[in-house]
Coordinates of C-alpha atoms and ligand atoms in Angstrom, one line a residue:
X1 CA 7.4 40.6 21.4
X2 CA 5.8 38.7 19.7
X3 CA 5.8 35.6 17.8
X4 CA 3.9 33.5 15.0
X5 CA 3.0 30.3 17.1
X6 CA 4.0 28.5 20.8
X7 CA 6.8 26.3 18.4
X8 CA 8.7 29.5 18.2
X9 CA 7.8 30.3 21.6
X10 CA 9.1 27.2 23.6
X11 CA 12.0 26.5 20.8
X12 CA 13.4 30.3 22.3
X13 CA 12.4 29.5 25.5
X14 CA 14.0 25.8 25.4
X15 CA 17.8 26.6 23.1
X16 CA 17.8 30.4 23.9
X17 CA 16.6 31.5 26.7
X18 CA 18.3 34.9 27.5
X19 CA 20.0 34.9 24.3
X20 CA 17.2 38.1 23.2
X21 CA 17.3 39.4 26.6
X22 CA 20.5 39.9 26.9
X23 CA 20.9 41.6 23.3
X24 CA 18.2 43.8 24.2
X25 CA 20.4 44.8 27.5
X26 CA 23.7 45.6 25.1
X27 CA 22.0 47.6 23.3
X28 CA 19.7 50.0 25.3
X29 CA 22.5 49.3 28.8
X30 CA 19.5 49.1 30.7
X31 CA 18.1 46.2 32.8
X32 CA 14.5 44.8 30.9
X33 CA 11.9 41.7 31.2
X34 CA 10.5 40.8 28.9
X35 CA 7.7 37.6 27.0
X36 CA 6.7 36.3 24.4
X37 CA 3.3 36.3 23.6
X38 CA 2.0 34.6 20.5
X39 CA 0.1 36.6 17.6
X40 CA -3.4 36.2 16.7
X41 CA -3.3 33.9 13.8
X42 CA -5.7 35.4 10.7
X43 CA -6.9 31.7 9.2
X44 CA -10.4 32.0 10.8
X45 CA -11.5 28.2 11.6
X46 CA -8.1 28.8 13.8
X47 CA -9.4 31.7 15.8
X48 CA -11.7 29.7 16.3
X49 CA -10.1 26.8 17.5
X50 CA -8.2 28.8 19.9
X51 CA -11.0 31.4 21.0
X52 CA -12.1 28.1 22.3
X53 CA -9.3 26.8 24.6
X54 CA -8.9 30.2 25.8
X55 CA -13.0 30.1 26.9
X56 CA -12.1 25.9 28.6
X57 CA -8.5 28.0 29.5
X58 CA -10.8 30.3 31.9
X59 CA -13.5 28.0 32.7
X60 CA -10.7 25.5 34.1
X61 CA -9.3 28.1 36.6
X62 CA -12.3 29.2 37.3
X63 CA -12.9 25.6 38.7
X64 CA -9.9 24.9 39.8
X65 CA -9.1 21.8 37.6
X66 CA -6.1 21.6 36.4
X67 CA -6.4 19.7 32.6
X68 CA -4.5 21.3 29.3
X69 CA -7.2 22.7 27.4
X70 CA -5.4 21.7 24.4
X71 CA -5.9 18.5 24.7
X72 CA -8.9 17.1 22.7
X73 CA -10.8 15.2 20.6
X74 CA -11.3 16.8 18.5
X75 CA -6.9 17.3 18.3
X76 CA -6.5 13.6 18.7
X77 CA -6.0 11.9 15.3
X78 CA -7.1 8.0 15.1
X79 CA -6.4 5.3 13.3
X80 CA -6.0 1.6 14.1
X81 CA -3.4 1.8 16.5
X82 CA -5.3 3.9 18.7
X83 CA -9.2 3.7 17.5
X84 CA -10.6 1.3 19.8
X85 CA -9.4 3.8 23.1
X86 CA -10.4 6.7 20.9
X87 CA -13.8 5.9 20.6
X88 CA -13.8 4.5 24.1
X89 CA -13.4 7.8 25.0
X90 CA -15.7 9.6 23.6
X91 CA -18.0 7.2 24.9
X92 CA -16.8 7.5 28.2
X93 CA -17.0 11.5 28.1
X94 CA -20.3 11.0 26.7
X95 CA -22.1 9.5 29.4
X96 CA -19.7 9.0 32.3
X97 CA -20.1 6.4 34.5
X98 CA -22.4 4.4 32.5
X99 CA -20.6 2.6 30.5
X100 CA -16.5 2.0 31.0
X101 CA -16.0 2.2 34.1
X102 CA -12.7 2.1 35.0
X103 CA -11.7 2.8 31.9
X104 CA -8.3 1.9 31.5
X105 CA -6.0 2.7 28.7
X106 CA -2.5 1.8 28.2
X107 CA 0.8 2.3 25.8
X108 CA 4.2 3.0 24.6
X109 CA 5.2 6.6 25.8
X110 CA 4.7 9.4 23.7
X111 CA 1.5 8.0 22.1
X112 CA -1.1 9.8 23.7
X113 CA -2.3 8.3 26.5
X114 CA -2.6 11.7 28.1
X115 CA -4.2 13.7 25.9
X116 CA -6.7 11.0 25.8
X117 CA -7.5 11.0 29.0
X118 CA -7.4 14.7 29.4
X119 CA -9.9 14.8 26.2
X120 CA -11.9 13.1 28.5
X121 CA -12.1 15.3 31.2
X122 CA -12.2 18.7 28.4
X123 CA -15.3 17.0 26.6
X124 CA -17.2 16.6 30.2
X125 CA -15.9 20.2 31.3
X126 CA -17.7 21.1 27.7
X127 CA -21.1 19.5 28.0
X128 CA -21.2 19.0 32.1
X129 CA -19.9 21.8 34.3
X130 CA -21.7 21.0 36.8
X131 CA -19.9 17.2 37.5
X132 CA -17.2 17.7 39.3
X133 CA -13.4 16.7 37.3
X134 CA -10.3 16.3 38.9
X135 CA -6.7 14.6 36.4
X136 CA -4.0 13.8 38.3
X137 CA -0.7 12.2 38.2
X138 CA -0.2 8.5 40.1
X139 CA 2.7 10.8 41.4
X140 CA 0.8 13.5 42.2
X141 CA -1.8 11.4 44.2
X142 CA 1.0 9.4 45.8
X143 CA 2.2 12.6 47.5
X144 CA -1.1 13.4 48.5
X145 CA -1.8 9.9 50.7
X146 CA 1.8 10.4 51.9
X147 CA 1.2 14.1 53.1
X148 CA -2.3 13.2 54.2
X149 CA -1.1 9.8 56.5
X150 CA 1.4 11.9 57.9
X151 CA -0.4 15.2 59.3
X152 CA -3.6 13.0 60.2
X153 CA -5.7 14.3 57.2
X154 CA -7.0 11.2 55.8
X155 CA -10.5 11.9 56.0
X156 CA -9.5 15.1 54.0
X157 CA -8.5 13.3 51.2
X158 CA -11.0 10.9 51.1
X159 CA -13.5 13.7 50.6
X160 CA -11.7 14.5 47.7
X161 CA -11.7 11.6 46.1
X162 CA -14.4 9.9 47.2
X163 CA -17.0 12.8 45.7
X164 CA -15.9 13.4 42.5
X165 CA -18.0 12.9 39.9
X166 CA -14.9 11.7 37.2
X167 CA -11.4 10.6 38.9
X168 CA -8.8 10.9 35.5
X169 CA -5.4 8.8 37.0
X170 CA -2.1 9.5 34.8
X171 CA 0.8 6.8 34.8
X172 CA -1.2 4.5 37.5
X173 CA 1.7 2.0 37.3
X174 CA 3.7 4.3 39.1
X175 CA 1.6 3.1 42.5
X176 CA 4.1 -0.2 42.0
X177 CA 5.7 -0.8 45.2
X178 CA 3.4 1.7 47.5
X179 CA 1.2 0.0 49.4
X180 CA -0.9 3.0 51.2
X181 CA -1.2 4.5 48.3
X182 CA -2.8 1.1 46.5
X183 CA -4.4 0.6 49.2
X184 CA -6.1 4.2 49.1
X185 CA -6.3 4.0 45.6
X186 CA -8.7 0.8 46.1
X187 CA -11.2 2.1 47.8
X188 CA -11.1 5.5 46.1
X189 CA -12.0 3.2 43.1
X190 CA -14.9 1.3 45.4
X191 CA -16.6 3.9 46.3
X192 CA -16.0 5.7 43.2
X193 CA -17.5 3.0 41.3
X194 CA -20.4 1.9 43.7
X195 CA -22.0 5.3 43.1
X196 CA -21.3 4.9 39.5
X197 CA -18.8 7.5 38.7
X198 CA -15.9 7.3 36.5
X199 CA -13.0 6.6 37.1
X200 CA -10.2 6.5 34.0
X201 CA -6.5 5.3 34.6
X202 CA -3.5 5.5 32.2
X203 CA -0.5 2.8 32.4
X204 CA 2.9 2.2 30.2
X205 CA 1.2 -1.3 30.6
X206 CA -1.9 -3.5 30.8
X207 CA -2.8 -4.7 34.0
X208 CA -1.7 -7.6 34.1
X209 CA 2.2 -6.4 33.6
X210 CA 2.0 -4.0 36.5
X211 CA 3.2 -6.8 39.2
X212 CA 3.6 -4.9 42.4
X213 CA 0.4 -4.2 43.3
X214 CA -2.3 -6.3 45.5
X215 CA -4.4 -8.9 43.2
X216 CA -7.6 -6.9 44.1
X217 CA -6.7 -3.6 42.9
X218 CA -5.4 -5.2 40.0
X219 CA -8.7 -6.2 39.2
X220 CA -9.6 -3.4 39.8
X221 CA -7.5 -1.9 36.9
X222 CA -9.2 -4.8 34.6
X223 CA -12.9 -4.8 35.6
X224 CA -13.9 -2.1 33.2
X225 CA -13.0 -1.6 29.7
X226 CA -9.0 -1.7 28.7
X227 CA -7.9 -0.4 25.8
X228 CA -4.7 -0.3 24.2
X229 CA -2.9 2.3 22.0
X230 CA 0.1 1.0 19.8
X231 CA 2.4 2.3 17.7
X232 CA 1.1 4.3 14.9
X233 CA 1.5 3.3 11.0
X234 CA 2.0 5.6 8.5
X235 CA -0.9 6.6 7.5
X236 CA -1.3 7.9 11.2
X237 CA 1.7 9.3 11.4
X238 CA 1.2 11.5 8.6
X239 CA -2.6 12.7 9.4
X240 CA -1.0 13.2 13.4
X241 CA 1.8 15.2 11.8
X242 CA -0.6 17.4 9.4
X243 CA -2.4 18.0 12.2
X244 CA -0.2 19.5 14.6
X245 CA 1.8 21.7 11.6
X246 CA -1.7 22.9 11.1
X247 CA -2.5 24.0 14.4
X248 CA -0.1 25.6 14.9
X249 CA 0.7 27.3 11.5
X250 CA 3.2 26.1 10.1
X251 CA 3.9 25.4 6.1
X252 CA 4.8 21.9 5.9
X253 CA 4.5 20.2 1.9
X254 CA 3.5 16.8 1.7
X255 CA 7.2 15.7 1.0
X256 CA 8.5 16.4 4.0
X257 CA 5.4 15.2 6.1
X258 CA 5.9 11.9 4.5
X259 CA 10.0 12.2 5.0
X260 CA 9.6 13.3 8.8
X261 CA 6.5 10.0 8.7
X262 CA 9.4 7.7 7.5
X263 CA 11.5 9.1 9.7
X264 CA 9.7 9.4 13.2
X265 CA 8.0 5.8 14.1
X266 CA 7.9 5.7 17.8
X267 CA 6.9 8.5 19.8
X268 CA 4.6 11.5 18.8
X269 CA 6.3 13.7 20.9
X270 CA 9.3 13.7 18.3
X271 CA 7.3 14.7 14.8
X272 CA 6.4 17.0 17.3
X273 CA 10.0 18.1 18.1
X274 CA 10.8 17.6 14.5
X275 CA 7.9 20.7 13.5
X276 CA 9.2 22.8 16.0
X277 CA 12.7 23.1 14.6
X278 CA 11.5 23.0 10.7
X279 CA 9.5 26.1 11.8
X280 CA 11.5 28.1 13.8
X281 CA 14.3 27.0 11.5
X282 CA 12.3 28.4 8.8
X283 CA 10.8 31.5 10.4
X284 CA 14.9 32.3 12.1
X285 CA 16.2 32.0 8.3
X286 CA 13.0 33.1 6.4
X287 CA 13.1 30.3 4.4
X288 CA 9.9 27.9 3.2
X289 CA 10.3 24.3 4.6
X290 CA 11.0 22.1 2.2
X291 CA 13.3 18.1 1.7
X292 CA 16.8 19.5 1.5
X293 CA 16.1 22.0 4.3
X294 CA 14.4 19.6 6.6
X295 CA 17.2 16.8 5.9
X296 CA 19.9 19.3 7.4
X297 CA 18.2 20.7 10.2
X298 CA 16.6 17.1 11.2
X299 CA 20.3 15.6 10.1
X300 CA 20.7 14.3 13.6
X301 CA 17.1 12.9 14.1
X302 CA 17.3 11.5 10.6
X303 CA 20.7 10.1 10.5
X304 CA 20.3 7.9 13.8
X305 CA 17.7 6.4 12.4
X306 CA 20.0 5.6 8.8
X307 CA 23.2 3.9 10.4
X308 CA 23.7 0.9 8.1
X309 CA 21.9 -2.3 9.3
X310 CA 23.3 -5.3 7.7
X311 CA 21.0 -8.2 6.8
X312 CA 23.4 -10.3 9.7
X313 CA 21.9 -7.6 11.8
X314 CA 18.3 -8.3 11.0
X315 CA 19.0 -11.5 10.9
X316 CA 19.6 -11.9 14.3
X317 CA 16.7 -9.7 15.1
X318 CA 13.9 -11.3 14.0
X319 CA 16.0 -14.4 15.5
X320 CA 15.8 -13.1 18.4
X321 CA 12.2 -11.6 18.5
X322 CA 10.5 -15.3 17.2
X323 CA 12.9 -16.8 20.3
X324 CA 15.2 -18.5 17.5
X325 CA 18.9 -18.6 16.2
X326 CA 19.7 -16.8 13.3
X327 CA 21.3 -20.3 12.1
X328 CA 18.0 -21.5 12.1
X329 CA 17.2 -18.6 10.2
X330 CA 19.4 -19.9 7.8
X331 CA 19.3 -23.2 7.2
X332 CA 17.1 -25.0 4.8
X333 CA 13.4 -26.3 7.1
X334 CA 10.8 -25.5 6.1
X335 CA 8.3 -25.7 8.6
X336 CA 5.7 -22.6 9.2
X337 CA 7.6 -21.5 12.9
X338 CA 10.7 -21.2 11.2
X339 CA 9.5 -20.0 7.5
X340 CA 7.7 -16.9 8.1
X341 CA 10.0 -15.5 10.4
X342 CA 12.7 -16.3 7.8
X343 CA 10.3 -15.1 5.2
X344 CA 10.2 -11.6 7.1
X345 CA 13.9 -11.5 7.7
X346 CA 14.3 -10.8 3.6
X347 CA 11.7 -8.7 3.8
X348 CA 13.0 -6.6 6.3
X349 CA 16.8 -7.3 4.4
X350 CA 15.4 -5.4 1.5
X351 CA 13.6 -2.8 3.1
X352 CA 16.5 -1.9 5.7
X353 CA 19.1 -2.5 3.4
X354 CA 20.7 -1.7 -0.1
X355 CA 21.8 -4.7 -0.9
X356 CA 20.6 -6.5 -4.1
X357 CA 18.3 -9.9 -3.9
X358 CA 20.8 -12.3 -5.1
X359 CA 23.1 -10.9 -2.2
X360 CA 20.4 -10.8 0.2
X361 CA 19.7 -14.5 -0.6
X362 CA 23.4 -15.8 -0.4
X363 CA 23.4 -14.2 3.0
X364 CA 20.2 -15.2 4.2
X365 CA 21.4 -19.2 3.9
X366 CA 22.7 -19.2 0.4
X367 CA 18.8 -18.8 -1.9
X368 CA 18.4 -17.1 -4.7
X369 CA 16.7 -14.1 -5.6
X370 CA 13.7 -15.5 -6.5
X371 CA 13.5 -16.8 -3.3
X372 CA 14.3 -13.3 -1.5
X373 CA 11.0 -12.2 -4.0
X374 CA 9.1 -14.7 -3.7
X375 CA 9.2 -14.0 0.8
X376 CA 8.9 -10.6 -0.1
X377 CA 5.9 -11.0 -1.5
X378 CA 4.3 -13.2 0.4
X379 CA 5.1 -10.8 3.8
X380 CA 3.3 -7.4 2.1
X381 CA 0.3 -10.0 0.9
X382 CA -0.2 -11.1 4.5
X383 CA 0.6 -7.3 5.9
X384 CA -2.0 -6.0 3.7
X385 CA -4.7 -9.1 4.7
X386 CA -3.8 -8.7 8.7
X387 CA -4.0 -6.3 10.7
X388 CA -2.1 -7.9 13.3
X389 CA 0.8 -9.5 11.7
X390 CA 1.0 -6.3 9.8
X391 CA 2.0 -4.4 12.8
X392 CA 4.2 -7.2 14.8
X393 CA 6.2 -6.7 11.1
X394 CA 6.4 -2.8 12.2
X395 CA 7.3 -3.2 15.5
X396 CA 10.1 -5.2 14.3
X397 CA 11.1 -3.6 12.4
X398 CA 11.1 0.0 14.4
X399 CA 12.8 -2.8 17.0
X400 CA 15.4 -3.4 14.6
X401 CA 16.3 0.0 13.6
X402 CA 16.6 0.9 16.9
Ligands
ADP501 P1 1.8 10.0 26.4 O1 1.3 10.3 27.7 O2 1.0 8.2 26.3 O3 3.1 9.5 27.2 P2 0.7 11.7 25.5 O4 -0.1 12.3 25.8 O5 1.4 13.2 26.5 O6 1.4 10.7 25.4 O7 1.3 12.7 23.9 C1 2.5 12.9 23.9 C2 2.5 14.4 22.4 O8 1.6 13.5 21.3 C3 1.0 15.2 22.8 O9 1.8 16.3 22.5 C4 0.4 14.9 21.9 O10 -0.8 16.0 22.0 C5 0.7 14.1 21.3 N1 -0.2 13.0 20.3 C6 -0.2 11.8 20.8 N2 -1.0 11.0 19.5 C7 -1.3 11.7 19.3 C8 -3.1 11.5 18.3 N3 -3.5 10.5 17.4 N4 -3.4 12.8 17.6 C9 -2.6 13.9 18.1 N5 -1.5 14.6 19.1 C10 -0.7 13.1 19.5
MG502 MG1 1.2 10.9 29.5

C-alpha cells in the first residue's frame, strides 16, 4: 500500500497496526500481509534529497555502520540556542580529530543531540569514506563492556573501539555508577585521543553535573569543547516546523506553523508529533490544514498549555526561580535583587493571564497599572538586548506553564 510520506506510515503503524489488514481480510476472506511503501516524491529538490539519503543508506549498510541517514546538517535548523553546538559539530566533521576533541554536547530531551552527533557521522561518511566511524549509545556500550568481561573478550572489545577514527557516544550520562564501563570508556578515550582520533559525546547535562563518574573520566569529558543546546526560541521553532513539514511533504500554512510554534516549546520531537497528526488527519479526511482544524486535531496539546494561570501562581513560580518568597515580590522593597524578578512576574502575568493591567497590579501587592506597564516595557527592552536574559525569561515562562 502506498502512502504519501513517512508520517502517514508511522501514524498508521503506531495507531492502527491491524486496522487495514483486518479490513482487507474481512472483505477478501484470505490472509494478507501488508506493507507500506512511501510514494516517490514529485518535487525535484526533495527527490534529490531522497536519492542522497538512499545512497547514504546503502553506503552505511555496506560498511556496517549503524547511523540514521536522515539526520544531517542540511536538515538541522540552527539558531541562537543551538548555534555554537551546530558550528562546532560541522567543524569536527570537516576535520575529525584536529579541532575540538572530545566534543561534548549537552541539552534537554528532544533538542537535537542525537541528530547533531549523527550528522557528524553522516558528513564524515560522505566526505571521507575510508574513516572508521562508530555511533553507539552509552547504554549499548555498557552492554558490550559487561558482556566482554563476562565472556573474556576484553581484547576484542579493545580492538573494536580503540582502532576507530571517529567514535560517537550518545547519552553518556548513562555510565553513571557503572564502574567497569567507566574504566573502559576512560581508556578508550585516552587511546583515541592520543592517536588524534575524534571523540564526540552527548549528554543530557554538563560534565560537572554527571556526578557519579570518576573524576578522571569527567575531566576527559570536558577536556575539549563543551557546547550546549538550549530550548529553541520562537523563530527557531518556526524554522524547524517549516523544515520538517517540507521534508515530509506536508502543506502547513504559516498561521498553523505559528500556532504550533507558540504552543510547543520544550521538545522538538513533540513538534514533529503535531505535524504527524496534522498530516495524517488532512490526508485521511481530504481536508487541507488550517488553524481551525489544527486547533481541533491538536486539542489536547493546546489545551494542556492553555490551563488558566493565576497571578499568584506566576508570583510563586518566579519567586521560586530566584530563591525568594512570593511575599517579598509583593512588598515595596526596591533592591535590584527583588525589583527585577518583580518586573518579570508582572510581565509574565500580562503574557499568561487574561487579567487587566490594574488587576495584575492589585494582586502584585497594590501596584497601579502604570507600574505594570513600566515593568513590562523594561522586561521587553532587556529581552531584546540581552540574549541570556531573554532565554532565562523564556525558560521561566515555560516552567511556569508546565
Ligand atoms: P535528543 O537526542 O536531544 O533527545 P533528537 O536528536 O532525538 O533529540 O531530536 C528529536 C527530534 O527533533 C529529531 O527528530 C530531530 O530531527 C528533531 N530536531 C531537534 N532539533 C532540531 C533542529 N534544530 N533542526 C531540525 N530538527 C531537529
Ligand atoms: Mg538522543
